[in-house]
């Protein structure tokens, strides 16, 4: 998110930072204390508030798209870009309580399988009609900087074709 907001010269709104500033605790700590369902409720409230803004990069956690309402709100005023990361780069820890158990890689794989349908659906990877695509980029293959270049070029093309 930070690299893209710098490249586009626009503000970055990170939902995890908004969450921390609102609740005084990290998303990971909140999930540990209150559970994932309670966190997803709070996350949806934050997305409802920030999705109306324009001209900003909004960075969300990977589970934000598990709720249709979040996706509708984010797409209403912008585009979704899915940055696919290798599972090995998402190892568990205190900031990732959903994958922090002793079998973290298996847990991450389970979460990835559960979410991958949503990612493909919302980024258009399941559709044949290219006008529904936003972008789905693999950061492991391309690197974050190249992904930012591609998104920036994509946005420029969108505005040139309007």
Backbone as a printed PyTorch tensor [residue, N CA C, xyz], in Angstrom:
tensor([[[  0.8030,  -1.1880,   0.0000],
         [  0.0000,   0.0000,   0.0000],
         [  0.8550,   1.2650,   0.0000]],

        [[  1.8670,   1.2670,   0.8530],
         [  2.7120,   2.4530,   0.9720],
         [  3.3960,   2.7740,  -0.3430]],

        [[  3.9850,   1.7640,  -0.9890],
         [  4.6840,   1.9980,  -2.2580],
         [  3.7300,   2.5390,  -3.3220]],

        [[  2.5310,   1.9930,  -3.3880],
         [  1.5600,   2.4480,  -4.3850],
         [  1.0930,   3.8690,  -4.0880]],

        [[  0.8300,   4.1840,  -2.8380],
         [  0.3820,   5.5430,  -2.5180],
         [  1.4740,   6.5660,  -2.8160]],

        [[  2.7360,   6.1840,  -2.5750],
         [  3.8390,   7.0890,  -2.9090],
         [  3.9480,   7.2820,  -4.4170]],

        [[  3.8270,   6.1920,  -5.1740],
         [  3.9370,   6.2830,  -6.6330],
         [  2.8030,   7.1150,  -7.2240]],

        [[  1.6070,   6.9750,  -6.6630],
         [  0.4470,   7.7100,  -7.1760],
         [  0.3090,   9.0920,  -6.5410]],

        [[  1.1510,   9.3580,  -5.5580],
         [  1.1250,  10.6260,  -4.8260],
         [ -0.2660,  10.9010,  -4.2570]],

        [[ -0.7580,   9.9070,  -3.5400],
         [ -2.0570,  10.0620,  -2.8810],
         [ -1.9770,   9.4360,  -1.4900]],

        [[ -2.9110,   9.7830,  -0.6330],
         [ -2.8500,   9.2730,   0.7380],
         [ -3.0460,   7.7540,   0.8090]],

        [[ -2.4850,   7.1620,   1.8450],
         [ -2.6720,   5.7510,   2.1410],
         [ -3.5710,   5.6370,   3.3620]],

        [[ -4.5840,   4.8110,   3.2480],
         [ -5.4220,   4.4730,   4.3900],
         [ -5.2670,   2.9730,   4.6000]],

        [[ -4.6290,   2.5910,   5.6800],
         [ -4.4140,   1.1900,   6.0080],
         [ -5.4390,   0.7960,   7.0660]],

        [[ -6.3030,  -0.1660,   6.7530],
         [ -7.3710,  -0.5140,   7.6830],
         [ -6.8270,  -1.0360,   9.0120]],

        [[ -5.6670,  -1.6980,   8.9870],
         [ -5.0800,  -2.1520,  10.2510],
         [ -4.6390,  -0.9730,  11.1120]],

        [[ -4.1000,   0.0760,  10.4770],
         [ -3.7140,   1.2690,  11.2360],
         [ -4.9440,   1.9970,  11.7730]],

        [[ -5.9900,   2.0960,  10.9540],
         [ -7.2320,   2.7240,  11.4160],
         [ -7.7920,   1.9240,  12.5870]],

        [[ -7.7460,   0.6080,  12.4640],
         [ -8.2250,  -0.2540,  13.5450],
         [ -7.4470,   0.0240,  14.8280]],

        [[ -6.1340,   0.0660,  14.7250],
         [ -5.2950,   0.3110,  15.8950],
         [ -5.6100,   1.6820,  16.5120]],

        [[ -5.7200,   2.6970,  15.6780],
         [ -6.0040,   4.0390,  16.1790],
         [ -7.3830,   4.1340,  16.8170]],

        [[ -8.3230,   3.3390,  16.3380],
         [ -9.6840,   3.3410,  16.8730],
         [ -9.7830,   2.5340,  18.1620]],

        [[ -9.1140,   1.3740,  18.2060],
         [ -9.2900,   0.4360,  19.3140],
         [ -8.1130,   0.3910,  20.2860]],

        [[ -6.9900,   1.0010,  19.9150],
         [ -5.8440,   0.9940,  20.8040],
         [ -5.1580,  -0.3530,  20.9100]],

        [[ -5.4380,  -1.2190,  19.9840],
         [ -4.8220,  -2.5400,  19.9570],
         [ -4.7140,  -2.9960,  18.5070]],

        [[ -3.7920,  -3.9000,  18.2360],
         [ -3.6410,  -4.3930,  16.8670],
         [ -4.7820,  -5.3440,  16.5220]],

        [[ -4.9650,  -5.5600,  15.2350],
         [ -5.9750,  -6.5110,  14.7830],
         [ -5.6830,  -7.8930,  15.3670]],

        [[ -4.4070,  -8.2750,  15.3600],
         [ -4.0350,  -9.5800,  15.8880],
         [ -4.3740,  -9.7480,  17.3550]],

        [[ -4.0700,  -8.7420,  18.1580],
         [ -4.3830,  -8.8020,  19.5810],
         [ -5.8950,  -8.8330,  19.8110]],

        [[ -6.6240,  -8.0600,  19.0040],
         [ -8.0830,  -8.0200,  19.1260],
         [ -8.6860,  -9.3860,  18.8090]],

        [[ -8.1920, -10.0250,  17.7570],
         [ -8.6900, -11.3550,  17.3860],
         [ -8.4070, -12.3440,  18.5070]],

        [[ -7.2260, -12.2670,  19.0950],
         [ -6.8780, -13.1700,  20.1940],
         [ -7.8190, -12.9670,  21.3730]],

        [[ -8.1600, -11.7180,  21.6760],
         [ -9.0120, -11.4150,  22.8310],
         [-10.4990, -11.6410,  22.5670]],

        [[-10.9690, -11.2780,  21.3510],
         [-12.4070, -11.2560,  21.0900],
         [-12.8760, -12.2160,  20.0110]],

        [[-11.9550, -12.7990,  19.2650],
         [-12.3220, -13.7320,  18.2080],
         [-12.3990, -13.0640,  16.8400]],

        [[-12.3200, -13.9020,  15.8130],
         [-12.3160, -13.3860,  14.4460],
         [-13.6440, -12.7330,  14.0650]],

        [[-14.7690, -13.3150,  14.4940],
         [-16.0760, -12.7610,  14.1210],
         [-16.2240, -11.3200,  14.6180]],

        [[-15.8100, -11.0700,  15.8700],
         [-15.9000,  -9.7110,  16.4170],
         [-14.9870,  -8.7630,  15.6390]],

        [[-13.7950,  -9.2480,  15.2840],
         [-12.8950,  -8.4130,  14.4970],
         [-13.4960,  -8.0810,  13.1370]],

        [[-14.0790,  -9.0610,  12.4640],
         [-14.6530,  -8.8200,  11.1280],
         [-15.7830,  -7.7960,  11.1910]],

        [[-16.5390,  -7.7790,  12.2750],
         [-17.5840,  -6.7520,  12.4620],
         [-16.9570,  -5.3630,  12.5210]],

        [[-15.9160,  -5.2300,  13.3360],
         [-15.2400,  -3.9360,  13.4730],
         [-14.5620,  -3.5320,  12.1620]],

        [[-13.9650,  -4.4820,  11.4850],
         [-13.3190,  -4.2220,  10.1990],
         [-14.3450,  -3.7120,   9.1810]],

        [[-15.5290,  -4.3170,   9.1660],
         [-16.5860,  -3.8920,   8.2380],
         [-17.0270,  -2.4570,   8.5330]],

        [[-17.0930,  -2.0820,   9.8070],
         [-17.4450,  -0.6960,  10.1710],
         [-16.3920,   0.2820,   9.6620]],

        [[-15.1350,  -0.0850,   9.8030],
         [-14.0440,   0.7700,   9.3310],
         [-14.1120,   0.9150,   7.8160]],

        [[-14.3070,  -0.1870,   7.1170],
         [-14.3840,  -0.1350,   5.6560],
         [-15.5780,   0.7050,   5.2180]],

        [[-16.6970,   0.5930,   5.9160],
         [-17.8760,   1.4170,   5.5850],
         [-17.5210,   2.9050,   5.6750]],

        [[-16.7490,   3.2780,   6.6790],
         [-16.3870,   4.6840,   6.8740],
         [-15.3760,   5.1820,   5.8500]],

        [[-14.3860,   4.3680,   5.5110],
         [-13.3150,   4.8630,   4.6460],
         [-13.5670,   4.6440,   3.1580]],

        [[-14.4570,   3.7320,   2.8150],
         [-14.6720,   3.4050,   1.4010],
         [-15.3170,   4.5510,   0.6230]],

        [[-15.8880,   5.5080,   1.3050],
         [-16.5150,   6.6390,   0.6120],
         [-15.4800,   7.6630,   0.1410]],

        [[-14.2660,   7.5450,   0.6240],
         [-13.2240,   8.4910,   0.2380],
         [-12.7020,   8.1590,  -1.1540]],

        [[-12.3090,   9.1850,  -1.8590],
         [-11.7130,   8.9610,  -3.1730],
         [-10.3130,   9.5380,  -3.1830]],

        [[ -9.5330,   9.1130,  -4.1590],
         [ -8.1820,   9.6270,  -4.3020],
         [ -7.2090,   9.0930,  -3.2820]],

        [[ -7.4870,   7.9140,  -2.7260],
         [ -6.5980,   7.3170,  -1.7340],
         [ -6.3840,   5.8460,  -2.0610]],

        [[ -5.2700,   5.3170,  -1.6110],
         [ -5.0230,   3.8770,  -1.6570],
         [ -5.5140,   3.3330,  -0.3270]],

        [[ -6.3800,   2.3390,  -0.3840],
         [ -6.8810,   1.7020,   0.8270],
         [ -6.2960,   0.2980,   0.8860]],

        [[ -5.4840,   0.0520,   1.9130],
         [ -4.8700,  -1.2600,   2.1130],
         [ -5.6800,  -2.0090,   3.1570]],

        [[ -6.0920,  -3.2250,   2.8150],
         [ -6.8540,  -4.0530,   3.7500],
         [ -6.1020,  -5.3430,   4.0120]],

        [[ -6.5000,  -6.0120,   5.0480],
         [ -5.9700,  -7.3450,   5.3000],
         [ -6.6210,  -8.3410,   4.3570]],

        [[ -6.0570,  -9.5340,   4.3020],
         [ -6.5240, -10.5490,   3.3660],
         [ -7.9330, -11.0350,   3.5970]],

        [[ -8.4390, -10.9060,   4.8050],
         [ -9.7840, -11.3970,   5.0960],
         [-10.8900, -10.3970,   4.8300]],

        [[-10.5510,  -9.1830,   4.4400],
         [-11.5710,  -8.1460,   4.2380],
         [-12.5820,  -8.5240,   3.1710]],

        [[-12.1550,  -9.2660,   2.1670],
         [-13.0740,  -9.6060,   1.0830],
         [-13.9830, -10.7770,   1.4150]],

        [[-13.8870, -11.3180,   2.6080],
         [-14.7690, -12.4130,   2.9910],
         [-16.2040, -11.9440,   3.1700]],

        [[-16.3880, -10.6490,   3.2460],
         [-17.7370, -10.0780,   3.3480],
         [-18.0730,  -9.3440,   2.0660]],

        [[-19.1590,  -9.7430,   1.4530],
         [-19.6080,  -9.0970,   0.2210],
         [-19.7830,  -7.5900,   0.4090]],

        [[-20.3010,  -7.1890,   1.5670],
         [-20.5370,  -5.7630,   1.8040],
         [-19.2420,  -4.9630,   1.7260]],

        [[-18.1290,  -5.5280,   2.2140],
         [-16.8430,  -4.8300,   2.1390],
         [-16.4240,  -4.6530,   0.6910]],

        [[-16.5620,  -5.6960,  -0.0830],
         [-16.1710,  -5.6400,  -1.4910],
         [-17.0350,  -4.6300,  -2.2410]],

        [[-18.3410,  -4.6810,  -2.0300],
         [-19.2350,  -3.7160,  -2.7040],
         [-18.8490,  -2.2870,  -2.3610]],

        [[-18.5770,  -2.0390,  -1.1070],
         [-18.2120,  -0.6810,  -0.6910],
         [-16.8810,  -0.2440,  -1.3080]],

        [[-15.9000,  -1.1220,  -1.2920],
         [-14.5870,  -0.7650,  -1.8310],
         [-14.6350,  -0.5880,  -3.3490]],

        [[-15.4080,  -1.4090,  -4.0300],
         [-15.4760,  -1.3180,  -5.4950],
         [-16.3510,  -0.1490,  -5.9630]],

        [[-17.2590,   0.2880,  -5.1150],
         [-18.1470,   1.3930,  -5.4930],
         [-17.3570,   2.6590,  -5.8060]],

        [[-16.2610,   2.8430,  -5.1260],
         [-15.4890,   4.0730,  -5.2670],
         [-14.0540,   3.8070,  -5.7070]],

        [[-13.7830,   2.6040,  -6.2150],
         [-12.4170,   2.3050,  -6.6140],
         [-12.2950,   0.9430,  -7.2520]],

        [[-11.1050,   0.4240,  -7.2330],
         [-10.7940,  -0.8750,  -7.8290],
         [-10.0860,  -1.7440,  -6.8070]],

        [[-10.2230,  -3.0580,  -7.0010],
         [ -9.5350,  -4.0000,  -6.1240],
         [ -8.3150,  -4.5490,  -6.8370]],

        [[ -7.1860,  -4.5060,  -6.1530],
         [ -5.9580,  -5.0920,  -6.6580],
         [ -5.5210,  -6.1470,  -5.6530]],

        [[ -5.4870,  -7.3770,  -6.1010],
         [ -5.0880,  -8.4780,  -5.2370],
         [ -3.6100,  -8.7610,  -5.4490]],

        [[ -2.8260,  -8.5880,  -4.3890],
         [ -1.4000,  -8.8790,  -4.4390],
         [ -1.1820, -10.2430,  -3.7980]],

        [[ -0.9420, -11.2170,  -4.6320],
         [ -0.7730, -12.5920,  -4.2080],
         [  0.6470, -12.7860,  -3.6780]],

        [[  0.7600, -13.2640,  -2.4610],
         [  2.0660, -13.5030,  -1.8460],
         [  2.2380, -14.9840,  -1.6090]],

        [[  3.4810, -15.4350,  -1.5940],
         [  3.7300, -16.8450,  -1.3020],
         [  3.3060, -17.1260,   0.1360]],

        [[  2.8110, -18.3110,   0.3600],
         [  2.3700, -18.6800,   1.7070],
         [  3.5250, -18.6540,   2.6980]],

        [[  4.7170, -18.9690,   2.2370],
         [  5.8860, -18.9620,   3.1260],
         [  6.1530, -17.5730,   3.6880]],

        [[  5.7790, -16.5190,   2.9440],
         [  6.0110, -15.1590,   3.4280],
         [  4.9480, -14.7150,   4.4330]],

        [[  3.9670, -15.5670,   4.6890],
         [  2.8660, -15.2260,   5.5950],
         [  2.9010, -16.0620,   6.8660]],

        [[  4.0800, -16.3610,   7.3490],
         [  4.1960, -17.2020,   8.5290],
         [  3.4580, -16.6000,   9.7050]],

        [[  2.9750, -17.4760,  10.5760],
         [  2.2160, -17.0510,  11.7430],
         [  3.0600, -16.2880,  12.7450]],

        [[  2.3800, -15.6690,  13.6570],
         [  3.0260, -14.9070,  14.7150],
         [  1.9660, -14.1410,  15.4690]],

        [[  2.3970, -13.3050,  16.4170],
         [  1.4110, -12.6060,  17.2350],
         [  0.5480, -11.6460,  16.4230]],

        [[  1.0520, -11.1510,  15.2910],
         [  0.2510, -10.2620,  14.4550],
         [ -0.6450, -11.0310,  13.4890]],

        [[ -0.5010, -12.3330,  13.4430],
         [ -1.3220, -13.1920,  12.5840],
         [ -1.8730, -14.3440,  13.4300]],

        [[ -2.7950, -14.0440,  14.3560],
         [ -3.2680, -15.0770,  15.2770],
         [ -4.0280, -16.2070,  14.5950]],

        [[ -4.5660, -15.9700,  13.4040],
         [ -5.2890, -17.0370,  12.7190],
         [ -4.3370, -18.1120,  12.2030]],

        [[ -3.0410, -17.8050,  12.1840],
         [ -2.0680, -18.7870,  11.7000],
         [ -0.8930, -18.9410,  12.6680]],

        [[ -1.1170, -18.6710,  13.9340],
         [ -0.0120, -18.6430,  14.8990],
         [  0.1760, -19.9490,  15.6660]],

        [[ -0.5600, -20.9780,  15.3280],
         [ -0.3840, -22.2150,  16.0750],
         [  0.8700, -22.9660,  15.6210]],

        [[  1.1300, -24.1010,  16.2660],
         [  2.3590, -24.8340,  15.9740],
         [  2.4000, -25.3790,  14.5550]],

        [[  1.2660, -25.5390,  13.9340],
         [  1.2040, -25.9960,  12.5460],
         [  0.8520, -24.8130,  11.6420]],

        [[  1.5980, -23.7340,  11.7920],
         [  1.2630, -22.4700,  11.1210],
         [  1.1300, -22.6110,   9.6130]],

        [[  2.0620, -23.3050,   8.9680],
         [  1.9950, -23.3970,   7.5120],
         [  0.7220, -24.1210,   7.0710]],

        [[  0.3430, -25.1860,   7.7740],
         [ -0.9100, -25.8750,   7.4360],
         [ -2.1140, -24.9600,   7.6490]],

        [[ -2.0710, -24.1870,   8.7170],
         [ -3.1620, -23.2560,   8.9980],
         [ -3.2350, -22.1730,   7.9160]],

        [[ -2.0850, -21.6510,   7.5060],
         [ -2.0450, -20.6460,   6.4380],
         [ -2.5810, -21.2400,   5.1450]],

        [[ -2.2010, -22.4700,   4.8390],
         [ -2.7050, -23.1280,   3.6270],
         [ -4.2220, -23.2840,   3.6790]],

        [[ -4.7590, -23.6370,   4.8540],
         [ -6.2100, -23.7900,   5.0170],
         [ -6.9120, -22.4510,   4.7940]],

        [[ -6.3820, -21.3930,   5.3810],
         [ -6.9630, -20.0590,   5.2150],
         [ -6.8870, -19.6380,   3.7540]],

        [[ -5.7480, -19.9020,   3.1210],
         [ -5.5760, -19.5420,   1.7120],
         [ -6.5860, -20.2610,   0.8330]],

        [[ -6.7930, -21.5530,   1.0660],
         [ -7.7830, -22.2990,   0.2730],
         [ -9.1740, -21.7220,   0.4680]],

        [[ -9.5100, -21.3760,   1.7080],
         [-10.8360, -20.8310,   1.9960],
         [-11.0370, -19.4670,   1.3370]],

        [[ -9.9880, -18.6640,   1.2810],
         [-10.1070, -17.3130,   0.7300],
         [ -9.8890, -17.2480,  -0.7790]],

        [[ -9.2080, -18.2180,  -1.3590],
         [ -8.8200, -18.1190,  -2.7660],
         [-10.0200, -18.0030,  -3.6890]],

        [[-11.1260, -18.6360,  -3.3640],
         [-12.3340, -18.5080,  -4.1850],
         [-12.7960, -17.0630,  -4.2160]],

        [[-12.7670, -16.4020,  -3.0750],
         [-13.1650, -15.0010,  -3.0030],
         [-12.2120, -14.1290,  -3.8090]],

        [[-10.9090, -14.3740,  -3.6410],
         [ -9.9210, -13.5770,  -4.3630],
         [-10.1240, -13.6920,  -5.8690]],

        [[-10.2910, -14.9190,  -6.3380],
         [-10.4740, -15.1190,  -7.7840],
         [-11.7720, -14.4980,  -8.2650]],

        [[-12.8230, -14.6490,  -7.4930],
         [-14.1210, -14.1010,  -7.8890],
         [-14.0690, -12.5750,  -7.9660]],

        [[-13.5690, -11.9600,  -6.9160],
         [-13.6100, -10.4980,  -6.8640],
         [-12.5750,  -9.8170,  -7.7380]],

        [[-11.5220, -10.5120,  -8.1210],
         [-10.5590,  -9.9020,  -9.0270],
         [-10.8400, -10.2780, -10.4710]],

        [[-11.8670, -11.0660, -10.6970],
         [-12.2610, -11.4000, -12.0550],
         [-11.5530, -12.5970, -12.6350]],

        [[-10.7130, -13.2630, -11.8680],
         [ -9.9540, -14.3770, -12.4140],
         [-10.8520, -15.5490, -12.8250]],

        [[-12.0820, -15.5780, -12.3580],
         [-13.0070, -16.6410, -12.7260],
         [-13.8560, -16.2570, -13.9350]],

        [[-13.7400, -15.0320, -14.3940],
         [-14.6060, -14.5550, -15.4650],
         [-13.8500, -14.5000, -16.7750]],

        [[-14.5730, -14.7120, -17.8630],
         [-13.9630, -14.6280, -19.1900],
         [-13.9690, -13.2000, -19.7230]],

        [[-14.8300, -12.3640, -19.1970],
         [-14.9740, -11.0120, -19.7120],
         [-13.9740, -10.0810, -19.0300]],

        [[-12.9920,  -9.6110, -19.7780],
         [-11.8850,  -8.8310, -19.1990],
         [-12.3350,  -7.5170, -18.5750]],

        [[-13.4860,  -6.9830, -18.9430],
         [-13.8910,  -5.7010, -18.3610],
         [-14.2230,  -5.8240, -16.8800]],

        [[-14.3860,  -7.0410, -16.3800],
         [-14.6570,  -7.2380, -14.9550],
         [-13.3860,  -7.3190, -14.1270]],

        [[-12.2460,  -7.4270, -14.7640],
         [-10.9930,  -7.5930, -14.0320],
         [-10.5800,  -6.2710, -13.3860]],

        [[-10.0440,  -6.3900, -12.1940],
         [ -9.2650,  -5.2960, -11.6530],
         [ -7.8270,  -5.7220, -11.9450]],

        [[ -7.1220,  -6.2410, -10.9880],
         [ -5.8120,  -6.8460, -11.2510],
         [ -5.5040,  -7.8690, -10.1750]],

        [[ -4.8250,  -8.9040, -10.5560],
         [ -4.3340,  -9.9170,  -9.6360],
         [ -2.8620, -10.1260,  -9.9680]],

        [[ -1.9690,  -9.7670,  -9.0490],
         [ -0.5330,  -9.7960,  -9.3080],
         [  0.1730, -10.6640,  -8.2700]],

        [[  1.1600, -11.4170,  -8.7090],
         [  1.9310, -12.2660,  -7.8170],
         [  3.2010, -11.5240,  -7.4010]],

        [[  3.2570, -11.1250,  -6.1410],
         [  4.3990, -10.3480,  -5.6620],
         [  5.6700, -11.1760,  -5.6000]],

        [[  5.5380, -12.4840,  -5.4130],
         [  6.7230, -13.3390,  -5.3670],
         [  7.4290, -13.3940,  -6.7090]],

        [[  6.6480, -13.4200,  -7.7750],
         [  7.2240, -13.4690,  -9.1150],
         [  7.6850, -12.0930,  -9.5790]],

        [[  6.9250, -11.0690,  -9.2410],
         [  7.1720,  -9.7270,  -9.7720],
         [  7.9090,  -8.8020,  -8.8090]],

        [[  7.7270,  -8.9960,  -7.5160],
         [  8.2540,  -8.0650,  -6.5260],
         [  7.2830,  -6.9100,  -6.3510]],

        [[  7.2930,  -6.3000,  -5.1790],
         [  6.3450,  -5.2270,  -4.8840],
         [  6.5300,  -4.0200,  -5.8000]],

        [[  7.7760,  -3.6510,  -6.0630],
         [  8.0210,  -2.4630,  -6.8930],
         [  7.4610,  -2.6380,  -8.2990]],

        [[  7.6520,  -3.8150,  -8.8820],
         [  7.1270,  -4.0740, -10.2340],
         [  5.5980,  -4.1000, -10.2090]],

        [[  5.0170,  -4.6550,  -9.1560],
         [  3.5530,  -4.6470,  -9.0230],
         [  3.0260,  -3.2160,  -9.0000]],

        [[  3.7090,  -2.3480,  -8.2740],
         [  3.3110,  -0.9370,  -8.2270],
         [  3.3970,  -0.3240,  -9.6220]],

        [[  4.4660,  -0.6010, -10.3520],
         [  4.6040,  -0.0830, -11.7250],
         [  3.4470,  -0.5510, -12.6020]],

        [[  3.0850,  -1.8150, -12.4910],
         [  1.9990,  -2.3640, -13.3040],
         [  0.6710,  -1.7080, -12.9520]],

        [[  0.3910,  -1.5570, -11.6630],
         [ -0.8660,  -0.9270, -11.2440],
         [ -0.9090,   0.5190, -11.7080]],

        [[  0.1870,   1.2280, -11.5620],
         [  0.2420,   2.6280, -11.9970],
         [ -0.0160,   2.7270, -13.4970]],

        [[  0.5960,   1.8620, -14.2730],
         [  0.3850,   1.8500, -15.7290],
         [ -1.0770,   1.5040, -16.0480]],

        [[ -1.6310,   0.5460, -15.3450],
         [ -3.0210,   0.1330, -15.5350],
         [ -3.9680,   1.3070, -15.2720]],

        [[ -3.7430,   2.0230, -14.1850],
         [ -4.5860,   3.1710, -13.8510],
         [ -4.4780,   4.2360, -14.9410]],

        [[ -3.2690,   4.5070, -15.3990],
         [ -3.0930,   5.4860, -16.4780],
         [ -3.8540,   5.0750, -17.7280]],

        [[ -3.8150,   3.7970, -18.0730],
         [ -4.5530,   3.3130, -19.2440],
         [ -6.0490,   3.4630, -19.0580]],

        [[ -6.5400,   3.2040, -17.8670],
         [ -7.9770,   3.3430, -17.6010],
         [ -8.4420,   4.7690, -17.8390]],

        [[ -7.6640,   5.7290, -17.3650],
         [ -8.0590,   7.1370, -17.5040],
         [ -7.8880,   7.6420, -18.9120]],

        [[ -6.9390,   7.0840, -19.6590],
         [ -6.7750,   7.4760, -21.0670],
         [ -7.9160,   6.9780, -21.9400]],

        [[ -8.5310,   5.8560, -21.5170],
         [ -9.6000,   5.2470, -22.3100],
         [-10.9900,   5.7130, -21.9080]],

        [[-11.0910,   6.7030, -21.0490],
         [-12.4200,   7.1860, -20.6200],
         [-12.9190,   8.2560, -21.5610]]])
